[in-house]
mmCIF file of C-alpha atoms in Angstrom:
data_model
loop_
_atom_site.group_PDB
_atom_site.id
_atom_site.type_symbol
_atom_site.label_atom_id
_atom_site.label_comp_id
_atom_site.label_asym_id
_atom_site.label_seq_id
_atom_site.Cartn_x
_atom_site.Cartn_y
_atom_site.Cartn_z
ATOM 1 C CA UNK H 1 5.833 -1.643 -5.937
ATOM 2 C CA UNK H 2 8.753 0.477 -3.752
ATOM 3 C CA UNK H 3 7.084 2.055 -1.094
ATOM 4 C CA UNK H 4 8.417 5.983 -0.630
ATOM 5 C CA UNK H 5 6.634 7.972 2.812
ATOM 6 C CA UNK H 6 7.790 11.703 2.223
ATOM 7 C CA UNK H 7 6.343 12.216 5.747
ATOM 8 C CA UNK H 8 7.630 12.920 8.862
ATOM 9 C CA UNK H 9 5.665 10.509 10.933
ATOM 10 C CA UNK H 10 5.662 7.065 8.619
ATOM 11 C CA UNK H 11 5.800 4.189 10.900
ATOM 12 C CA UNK H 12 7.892 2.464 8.971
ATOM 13 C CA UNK H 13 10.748 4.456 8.433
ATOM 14 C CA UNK H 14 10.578 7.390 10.869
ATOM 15 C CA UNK H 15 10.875 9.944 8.700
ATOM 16 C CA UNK H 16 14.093 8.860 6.448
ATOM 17 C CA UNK H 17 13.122 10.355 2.972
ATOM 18 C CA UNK H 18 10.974 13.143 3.739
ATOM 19 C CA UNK H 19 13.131 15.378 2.174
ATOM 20 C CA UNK H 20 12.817 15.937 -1.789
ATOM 21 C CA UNK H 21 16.589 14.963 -2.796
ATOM 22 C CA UNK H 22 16.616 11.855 0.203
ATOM 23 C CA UNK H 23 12.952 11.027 -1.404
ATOM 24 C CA UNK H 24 14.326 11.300 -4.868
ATOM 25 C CA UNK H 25 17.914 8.972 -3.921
ATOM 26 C CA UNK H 26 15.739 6.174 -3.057
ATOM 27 C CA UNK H 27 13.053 5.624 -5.515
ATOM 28 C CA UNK H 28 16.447 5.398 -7.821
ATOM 29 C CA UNK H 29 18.076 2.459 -5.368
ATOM 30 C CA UNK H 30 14.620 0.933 -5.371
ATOM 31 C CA UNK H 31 14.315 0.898 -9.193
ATOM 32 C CA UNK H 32 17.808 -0.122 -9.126
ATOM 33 C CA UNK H 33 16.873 -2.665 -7.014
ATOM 34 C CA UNK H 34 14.034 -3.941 -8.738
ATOM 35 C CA UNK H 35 11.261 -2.198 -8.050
ATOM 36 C CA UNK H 36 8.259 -2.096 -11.324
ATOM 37 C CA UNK H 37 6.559 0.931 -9.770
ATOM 38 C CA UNK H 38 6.920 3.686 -7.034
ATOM 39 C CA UNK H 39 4.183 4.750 -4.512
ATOM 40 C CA UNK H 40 4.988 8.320 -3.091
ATOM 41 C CA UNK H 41 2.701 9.206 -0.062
ATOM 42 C CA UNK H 42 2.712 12.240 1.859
ATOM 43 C CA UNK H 43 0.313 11.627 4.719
ATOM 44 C CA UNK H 44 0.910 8.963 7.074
ATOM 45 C CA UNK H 45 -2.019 6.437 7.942
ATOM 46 C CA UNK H 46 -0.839 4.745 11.188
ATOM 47 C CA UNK H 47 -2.588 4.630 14.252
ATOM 48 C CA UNK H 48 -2.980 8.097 16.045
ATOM 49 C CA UNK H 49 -1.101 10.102 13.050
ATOM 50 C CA UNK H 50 -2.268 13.267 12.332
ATOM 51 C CA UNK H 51 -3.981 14.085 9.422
ATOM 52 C CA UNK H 52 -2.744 16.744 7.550
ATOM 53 C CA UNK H 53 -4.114 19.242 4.914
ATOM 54 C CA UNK H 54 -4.428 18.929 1.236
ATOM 55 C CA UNK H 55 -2.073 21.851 0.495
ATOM 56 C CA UNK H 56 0.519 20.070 3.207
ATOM 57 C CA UNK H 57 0.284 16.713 1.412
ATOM 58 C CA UNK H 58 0.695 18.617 -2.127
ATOM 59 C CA UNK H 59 3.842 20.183 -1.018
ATOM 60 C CA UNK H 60 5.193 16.534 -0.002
ATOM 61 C CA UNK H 61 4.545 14.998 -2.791
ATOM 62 C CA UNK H 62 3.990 17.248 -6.175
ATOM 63 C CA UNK H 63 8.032 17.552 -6.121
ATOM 64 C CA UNK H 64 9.111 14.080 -5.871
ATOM 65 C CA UNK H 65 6.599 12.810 -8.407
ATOM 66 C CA UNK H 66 7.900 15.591 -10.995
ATOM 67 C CA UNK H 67 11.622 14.187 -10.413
ATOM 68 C CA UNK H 68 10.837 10.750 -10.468
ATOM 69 C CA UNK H 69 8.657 10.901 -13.555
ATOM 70 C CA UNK H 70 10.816 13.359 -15.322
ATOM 71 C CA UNK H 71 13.839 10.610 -14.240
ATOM 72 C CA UNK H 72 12.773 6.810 -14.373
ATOM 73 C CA UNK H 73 10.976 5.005 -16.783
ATOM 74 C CA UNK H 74 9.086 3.143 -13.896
ATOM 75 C CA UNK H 75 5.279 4.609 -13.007
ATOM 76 C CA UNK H 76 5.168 6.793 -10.233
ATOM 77 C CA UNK H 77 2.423 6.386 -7.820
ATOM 78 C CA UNK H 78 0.366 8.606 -5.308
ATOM 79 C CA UNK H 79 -0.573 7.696 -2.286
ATOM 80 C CA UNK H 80 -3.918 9.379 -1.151
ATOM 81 C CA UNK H 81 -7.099 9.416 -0.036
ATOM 82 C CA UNK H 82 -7.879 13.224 -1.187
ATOM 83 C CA UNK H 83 -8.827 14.226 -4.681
ATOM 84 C CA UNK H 84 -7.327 17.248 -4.674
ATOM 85 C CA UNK H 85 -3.795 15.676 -4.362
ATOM 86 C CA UNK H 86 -4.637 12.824 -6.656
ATOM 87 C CA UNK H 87 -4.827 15.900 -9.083
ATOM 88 C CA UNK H 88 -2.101 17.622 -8.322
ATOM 89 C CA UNK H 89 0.072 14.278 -8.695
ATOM 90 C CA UNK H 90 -1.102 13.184 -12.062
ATOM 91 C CA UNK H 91 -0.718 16.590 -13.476
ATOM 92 C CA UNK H 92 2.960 16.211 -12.090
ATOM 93 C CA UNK H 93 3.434 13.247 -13.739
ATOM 94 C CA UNK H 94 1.894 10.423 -11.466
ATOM 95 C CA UNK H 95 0.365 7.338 -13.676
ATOM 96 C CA UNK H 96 -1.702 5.757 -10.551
ATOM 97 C CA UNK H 97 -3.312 6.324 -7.702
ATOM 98 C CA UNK H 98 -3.839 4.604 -4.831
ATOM 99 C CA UNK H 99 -6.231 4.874 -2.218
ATOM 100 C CA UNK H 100 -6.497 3.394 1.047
ATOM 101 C CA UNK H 101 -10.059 4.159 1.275
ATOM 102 C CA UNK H 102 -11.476 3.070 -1.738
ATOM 103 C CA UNK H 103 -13.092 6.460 -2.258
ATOM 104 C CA UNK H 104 -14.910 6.853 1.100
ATOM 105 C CA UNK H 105 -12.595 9.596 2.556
ATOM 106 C CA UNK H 106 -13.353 11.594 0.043
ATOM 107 C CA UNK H 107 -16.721 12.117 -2.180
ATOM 108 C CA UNK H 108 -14.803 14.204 -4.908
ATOM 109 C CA UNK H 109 -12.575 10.971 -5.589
ATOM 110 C CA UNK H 110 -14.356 8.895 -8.214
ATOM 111 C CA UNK H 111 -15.140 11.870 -10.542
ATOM 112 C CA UNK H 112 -12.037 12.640 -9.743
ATOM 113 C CA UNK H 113 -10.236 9.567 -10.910
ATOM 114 C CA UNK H 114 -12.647 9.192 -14.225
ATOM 115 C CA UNK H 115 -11.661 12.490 -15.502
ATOM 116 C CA UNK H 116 -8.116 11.707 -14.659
ATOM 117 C CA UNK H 117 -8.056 8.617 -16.743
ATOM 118 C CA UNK H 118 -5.117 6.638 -14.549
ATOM 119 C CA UNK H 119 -5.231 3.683 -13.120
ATOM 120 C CA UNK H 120 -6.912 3.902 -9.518
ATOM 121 C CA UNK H 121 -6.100 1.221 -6.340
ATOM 122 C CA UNK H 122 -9.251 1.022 -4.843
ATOM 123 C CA UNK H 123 -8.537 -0.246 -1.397
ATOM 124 C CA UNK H 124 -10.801 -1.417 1.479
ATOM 125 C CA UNK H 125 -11.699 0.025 4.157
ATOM 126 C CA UNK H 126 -15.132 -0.854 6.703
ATOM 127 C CA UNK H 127 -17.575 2.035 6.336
ATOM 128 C CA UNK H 128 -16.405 5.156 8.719
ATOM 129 C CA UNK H 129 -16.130 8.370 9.065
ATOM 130 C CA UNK H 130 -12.675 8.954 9.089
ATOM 131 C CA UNK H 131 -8.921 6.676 8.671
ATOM 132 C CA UNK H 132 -8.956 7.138 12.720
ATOM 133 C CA UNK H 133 -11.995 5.382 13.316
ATOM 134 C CA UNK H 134 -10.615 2.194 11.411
ATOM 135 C CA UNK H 135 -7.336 1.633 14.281
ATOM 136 C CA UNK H 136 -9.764 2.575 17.375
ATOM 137 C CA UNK H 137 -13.017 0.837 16.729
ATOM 138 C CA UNK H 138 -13.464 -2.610 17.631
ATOM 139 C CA UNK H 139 -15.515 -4.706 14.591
ATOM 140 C CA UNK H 140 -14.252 -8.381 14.060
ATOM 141 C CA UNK H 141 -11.964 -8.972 11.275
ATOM 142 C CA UNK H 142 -14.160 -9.436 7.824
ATOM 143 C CA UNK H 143 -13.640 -12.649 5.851
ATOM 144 C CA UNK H 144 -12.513 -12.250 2.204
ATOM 145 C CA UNK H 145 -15.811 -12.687 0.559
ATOM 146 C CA UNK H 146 -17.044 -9.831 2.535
ATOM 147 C CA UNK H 147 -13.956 -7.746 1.551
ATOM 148 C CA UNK H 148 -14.660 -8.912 -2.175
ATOM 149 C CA UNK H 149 -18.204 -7.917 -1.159
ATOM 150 C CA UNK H 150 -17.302 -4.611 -0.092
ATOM 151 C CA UNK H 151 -14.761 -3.735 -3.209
ATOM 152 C CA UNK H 152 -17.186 -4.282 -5.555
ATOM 153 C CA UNK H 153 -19.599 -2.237 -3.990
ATOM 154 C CA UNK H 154 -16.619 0.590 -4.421
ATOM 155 C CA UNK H 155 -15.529 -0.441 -7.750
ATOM 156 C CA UNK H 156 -19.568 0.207 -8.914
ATOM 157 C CA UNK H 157 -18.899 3.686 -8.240
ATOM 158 C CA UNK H 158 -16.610 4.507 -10.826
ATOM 159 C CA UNK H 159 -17.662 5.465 -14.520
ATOM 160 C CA UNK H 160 -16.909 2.229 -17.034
ATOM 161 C CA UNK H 161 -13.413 3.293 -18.299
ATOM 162 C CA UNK H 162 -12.255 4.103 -14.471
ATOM 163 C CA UNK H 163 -13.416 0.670 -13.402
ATOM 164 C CA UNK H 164 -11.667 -0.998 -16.451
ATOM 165 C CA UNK H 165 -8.319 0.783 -15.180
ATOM 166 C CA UNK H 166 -9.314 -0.060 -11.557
ATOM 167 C CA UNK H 167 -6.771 -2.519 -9.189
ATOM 168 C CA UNK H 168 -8.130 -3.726 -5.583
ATOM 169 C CA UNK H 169 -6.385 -3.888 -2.253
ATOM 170 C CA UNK H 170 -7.868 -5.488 0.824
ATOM 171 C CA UNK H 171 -6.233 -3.389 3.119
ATOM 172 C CA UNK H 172 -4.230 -5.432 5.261
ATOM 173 C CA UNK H 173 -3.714 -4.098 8.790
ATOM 174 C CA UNK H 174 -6.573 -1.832 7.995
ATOM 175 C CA UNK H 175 -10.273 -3.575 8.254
ATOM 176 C CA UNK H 176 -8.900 -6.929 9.386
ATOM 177 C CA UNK H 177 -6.747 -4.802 12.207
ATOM 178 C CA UNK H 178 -3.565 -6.690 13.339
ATOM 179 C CA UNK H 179 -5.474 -10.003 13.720
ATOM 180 C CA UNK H 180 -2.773 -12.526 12.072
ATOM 181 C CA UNK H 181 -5.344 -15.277 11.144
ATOM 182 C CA UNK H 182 -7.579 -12.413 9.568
ATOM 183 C CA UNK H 183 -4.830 -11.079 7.642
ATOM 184 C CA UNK H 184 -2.902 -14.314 6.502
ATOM 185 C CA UNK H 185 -6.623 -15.225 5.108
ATOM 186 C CA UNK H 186 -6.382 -12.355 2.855
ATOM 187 C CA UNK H 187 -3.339 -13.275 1.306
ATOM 188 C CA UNK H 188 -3.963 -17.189 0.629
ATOM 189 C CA UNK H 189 -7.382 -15.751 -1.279
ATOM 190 C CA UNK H 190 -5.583 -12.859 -2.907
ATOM 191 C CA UNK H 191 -6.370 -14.687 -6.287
ATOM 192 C CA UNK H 192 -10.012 -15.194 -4.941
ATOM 193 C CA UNK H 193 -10.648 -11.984 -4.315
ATOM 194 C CA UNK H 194 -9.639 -10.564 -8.052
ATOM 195 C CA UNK H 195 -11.624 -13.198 -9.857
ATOM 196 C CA UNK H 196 -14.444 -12.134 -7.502
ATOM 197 C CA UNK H 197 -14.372 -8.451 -8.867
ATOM 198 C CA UNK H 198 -12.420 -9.050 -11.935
ATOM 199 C CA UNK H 199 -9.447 -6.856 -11.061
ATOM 200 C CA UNK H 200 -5.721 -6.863 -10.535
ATOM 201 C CA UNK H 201 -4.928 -7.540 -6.615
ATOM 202 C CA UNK H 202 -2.406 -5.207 -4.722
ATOM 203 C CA UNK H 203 -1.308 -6.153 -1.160
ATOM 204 C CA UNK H 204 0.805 -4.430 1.457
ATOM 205 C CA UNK H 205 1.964 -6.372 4.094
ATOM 206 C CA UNK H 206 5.527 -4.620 4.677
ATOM 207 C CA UNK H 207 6.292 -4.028 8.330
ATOM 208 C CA UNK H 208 2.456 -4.097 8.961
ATOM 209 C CA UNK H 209 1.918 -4.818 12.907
ATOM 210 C CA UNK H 210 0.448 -8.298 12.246
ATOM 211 C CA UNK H 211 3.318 -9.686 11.048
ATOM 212 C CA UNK H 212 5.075 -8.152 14.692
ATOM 213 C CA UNK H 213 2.221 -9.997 16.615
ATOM 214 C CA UNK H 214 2.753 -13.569 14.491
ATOM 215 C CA UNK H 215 6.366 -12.970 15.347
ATOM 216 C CA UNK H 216 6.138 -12.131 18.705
ATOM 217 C CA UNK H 217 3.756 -15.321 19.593
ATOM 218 C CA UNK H 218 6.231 -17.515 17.859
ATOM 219 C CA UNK H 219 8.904 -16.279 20.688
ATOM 220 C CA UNK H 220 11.985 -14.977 20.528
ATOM 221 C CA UNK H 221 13.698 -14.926 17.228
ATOM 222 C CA UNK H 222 17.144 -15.550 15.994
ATOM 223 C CA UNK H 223 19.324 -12.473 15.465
ATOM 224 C CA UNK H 224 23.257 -11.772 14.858
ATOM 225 C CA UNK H 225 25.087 -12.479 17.898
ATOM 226 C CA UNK H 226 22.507 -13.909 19.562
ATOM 227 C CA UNK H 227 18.305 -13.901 20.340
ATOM 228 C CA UNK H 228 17.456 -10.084 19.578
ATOM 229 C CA UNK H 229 14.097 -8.466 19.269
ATOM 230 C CA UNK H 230 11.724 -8.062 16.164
ATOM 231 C CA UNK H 231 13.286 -5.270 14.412
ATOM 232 C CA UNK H 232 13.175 -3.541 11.016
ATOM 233 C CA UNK H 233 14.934 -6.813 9.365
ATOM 234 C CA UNK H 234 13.055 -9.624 10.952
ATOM 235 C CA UNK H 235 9.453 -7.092 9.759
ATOM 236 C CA UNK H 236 11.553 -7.817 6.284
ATOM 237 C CA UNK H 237 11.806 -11.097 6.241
ATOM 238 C CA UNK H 238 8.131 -11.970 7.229
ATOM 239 C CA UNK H 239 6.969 -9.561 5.034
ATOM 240 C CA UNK H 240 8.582 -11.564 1.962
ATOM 241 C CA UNK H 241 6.687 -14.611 3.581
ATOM 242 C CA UNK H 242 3.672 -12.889 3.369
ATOM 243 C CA UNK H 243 4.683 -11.491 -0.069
ATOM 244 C CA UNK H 244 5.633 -15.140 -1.656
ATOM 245 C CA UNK H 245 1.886 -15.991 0.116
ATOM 246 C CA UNK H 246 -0.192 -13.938 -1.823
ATOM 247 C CA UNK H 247 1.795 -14.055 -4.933
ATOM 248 C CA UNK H 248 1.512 -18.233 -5.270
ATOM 249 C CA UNK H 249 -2.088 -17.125 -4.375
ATOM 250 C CA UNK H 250 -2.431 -14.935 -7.245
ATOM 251 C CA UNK H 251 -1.807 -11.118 -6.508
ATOM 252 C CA UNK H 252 -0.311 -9.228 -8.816
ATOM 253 C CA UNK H 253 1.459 -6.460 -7.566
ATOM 254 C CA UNK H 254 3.541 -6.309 -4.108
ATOM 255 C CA UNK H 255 3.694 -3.393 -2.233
ATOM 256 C CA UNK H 256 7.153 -3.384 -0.333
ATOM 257 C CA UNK H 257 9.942 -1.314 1.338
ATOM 258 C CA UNK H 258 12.678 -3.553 1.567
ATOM 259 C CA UNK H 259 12.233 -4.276 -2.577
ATOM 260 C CA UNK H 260 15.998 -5.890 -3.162
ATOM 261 C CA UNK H 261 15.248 -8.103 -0.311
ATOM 262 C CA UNK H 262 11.912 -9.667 -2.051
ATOM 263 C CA UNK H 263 13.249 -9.098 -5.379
ATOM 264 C CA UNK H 264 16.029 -11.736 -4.476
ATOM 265 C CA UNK H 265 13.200 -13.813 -2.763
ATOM 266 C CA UNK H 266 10.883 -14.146 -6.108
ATOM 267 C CA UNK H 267 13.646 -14.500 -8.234
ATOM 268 C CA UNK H 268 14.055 -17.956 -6.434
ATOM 269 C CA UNK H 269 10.740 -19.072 -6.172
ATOM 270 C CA UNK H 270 9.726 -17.878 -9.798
ATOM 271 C CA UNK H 271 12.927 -19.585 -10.626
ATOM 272 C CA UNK H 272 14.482 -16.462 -11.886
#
């Protein structure tokens, strides 16, 4: 899954492809690059971004869904927490939708997703009041049968058909914050964790900030020309470690923005 952040505050790629046409360009050289499925967001969820409004996030996203569905084969993705965009995107031709918070940042969002009848990425989040709350509270990191726990709790939510159609995320970098041990534990029981609730697993490790944190206690790293610091590339490269983790583990879909990088990577250790 080829991550694309039409926003102007993404942590991961400052902004790059919040245009329409830039947005547009590289869900094309992701497809191109390998990439099964495209994930469009237009709100950011890193620490201290500010949220912005429904209609905002609509205008992001609505137009580079319509081109991407009207232009690739490959589903096209939203990624949202609010109902009223999740609408908006599958009425512009989005075939999923994915939500960070499982449903709790927004009531309207398991109606929402039965009447829609796509497939919905229920992801997991501890129980707050808001996305802030998860990056500035201090909780310790859940274990995976909690996280299984808590998924299931979401999944029973949704009518029957939506939960048949329903994929799980455990949210890494989210509940179990940037807590390496927490995180890596997620991935080794990513096939765990769908038999537990009978789902399709999703994980997103790319660039997350506990990958930075394993790097950065493991010292200095090798660069060109030298020891350099942890930048976009080396976040790359351990997120294909991750990546490779949970997919030996069992997860079934990869959420990535470097996708030629760990499209080479699989096509090794599948063995092409």
């Amino acid at each position: 899954m080829g991550v694309i952040n039409v926003t102007p505050d993404s942590f991961s790629d400052g902004g790059r492809f919040a245009g329409v046409e830039a947005a547009v360009a590289h869900g094309h050289a992701l497809v191109a690059a390998g990439a099964d499925l495209l994930d469009v967001g237009g709100e950011s969820t890193r620490p201290g971004a500010a949220r912005v409004s429904a209609d905002e996030e609509m205008a992001r996203v609505v137009p580079v869904i319509t081109r991407l569905a009207r232009e690739l084969v490959v589903p096209v993705s939203v990624d949202t927490v609010k109902a009223e965009v999740a609408r908006a995107a599958v009425e512009a031709g989005a075939l999923l939708v994915n939500d960070v918070s499982g449903g709790l940042a927004d009531p309207a969002m398991g109606a929402a997703i039965d009447a829609l009848g796509v497939t919905y990425v229920v992801g997991f989040l501890p129980v707050v009041t808001s996305l802030a709350q998860v990056h500035t509270e201090a909780r310790p990191p859940p274990r995976w049968t909690e996280v299984a726990d808590g998924l299931a709790a979401r999944l029973r939510v949704l009518g029957p058909a939506a939960r048949a159609r329903a994929w799980v995320d455990p949210g890494l970098g989210f509940a179990p914050g940037a807590d390496p041990a927490a995180n890596l534990a997620l991935l080794r029981h990513a096939g765990d964790l769908g038999r537990a609730v009978g789902c399709p697993v999703v994980v997103g490790p790319s660039r997350k900030r506990f990958l930075r944190v394993l790097l950065e206690r493991a010292g200095p790293i090798a660069a060109p020309g030298g020891r350099g610091p942890i930048d976009e590339a080396a976040l790359d490269a351990a997120t294909v470690g991750a990546c490779l983790l949970a997919s030996g583990a069992g997860a079934a879909v990869l959420r990535v923005h470097n996708v030629a990088l760990l499209h080479a990577a699989l096509t090794v250790y599948t063995g092409g």
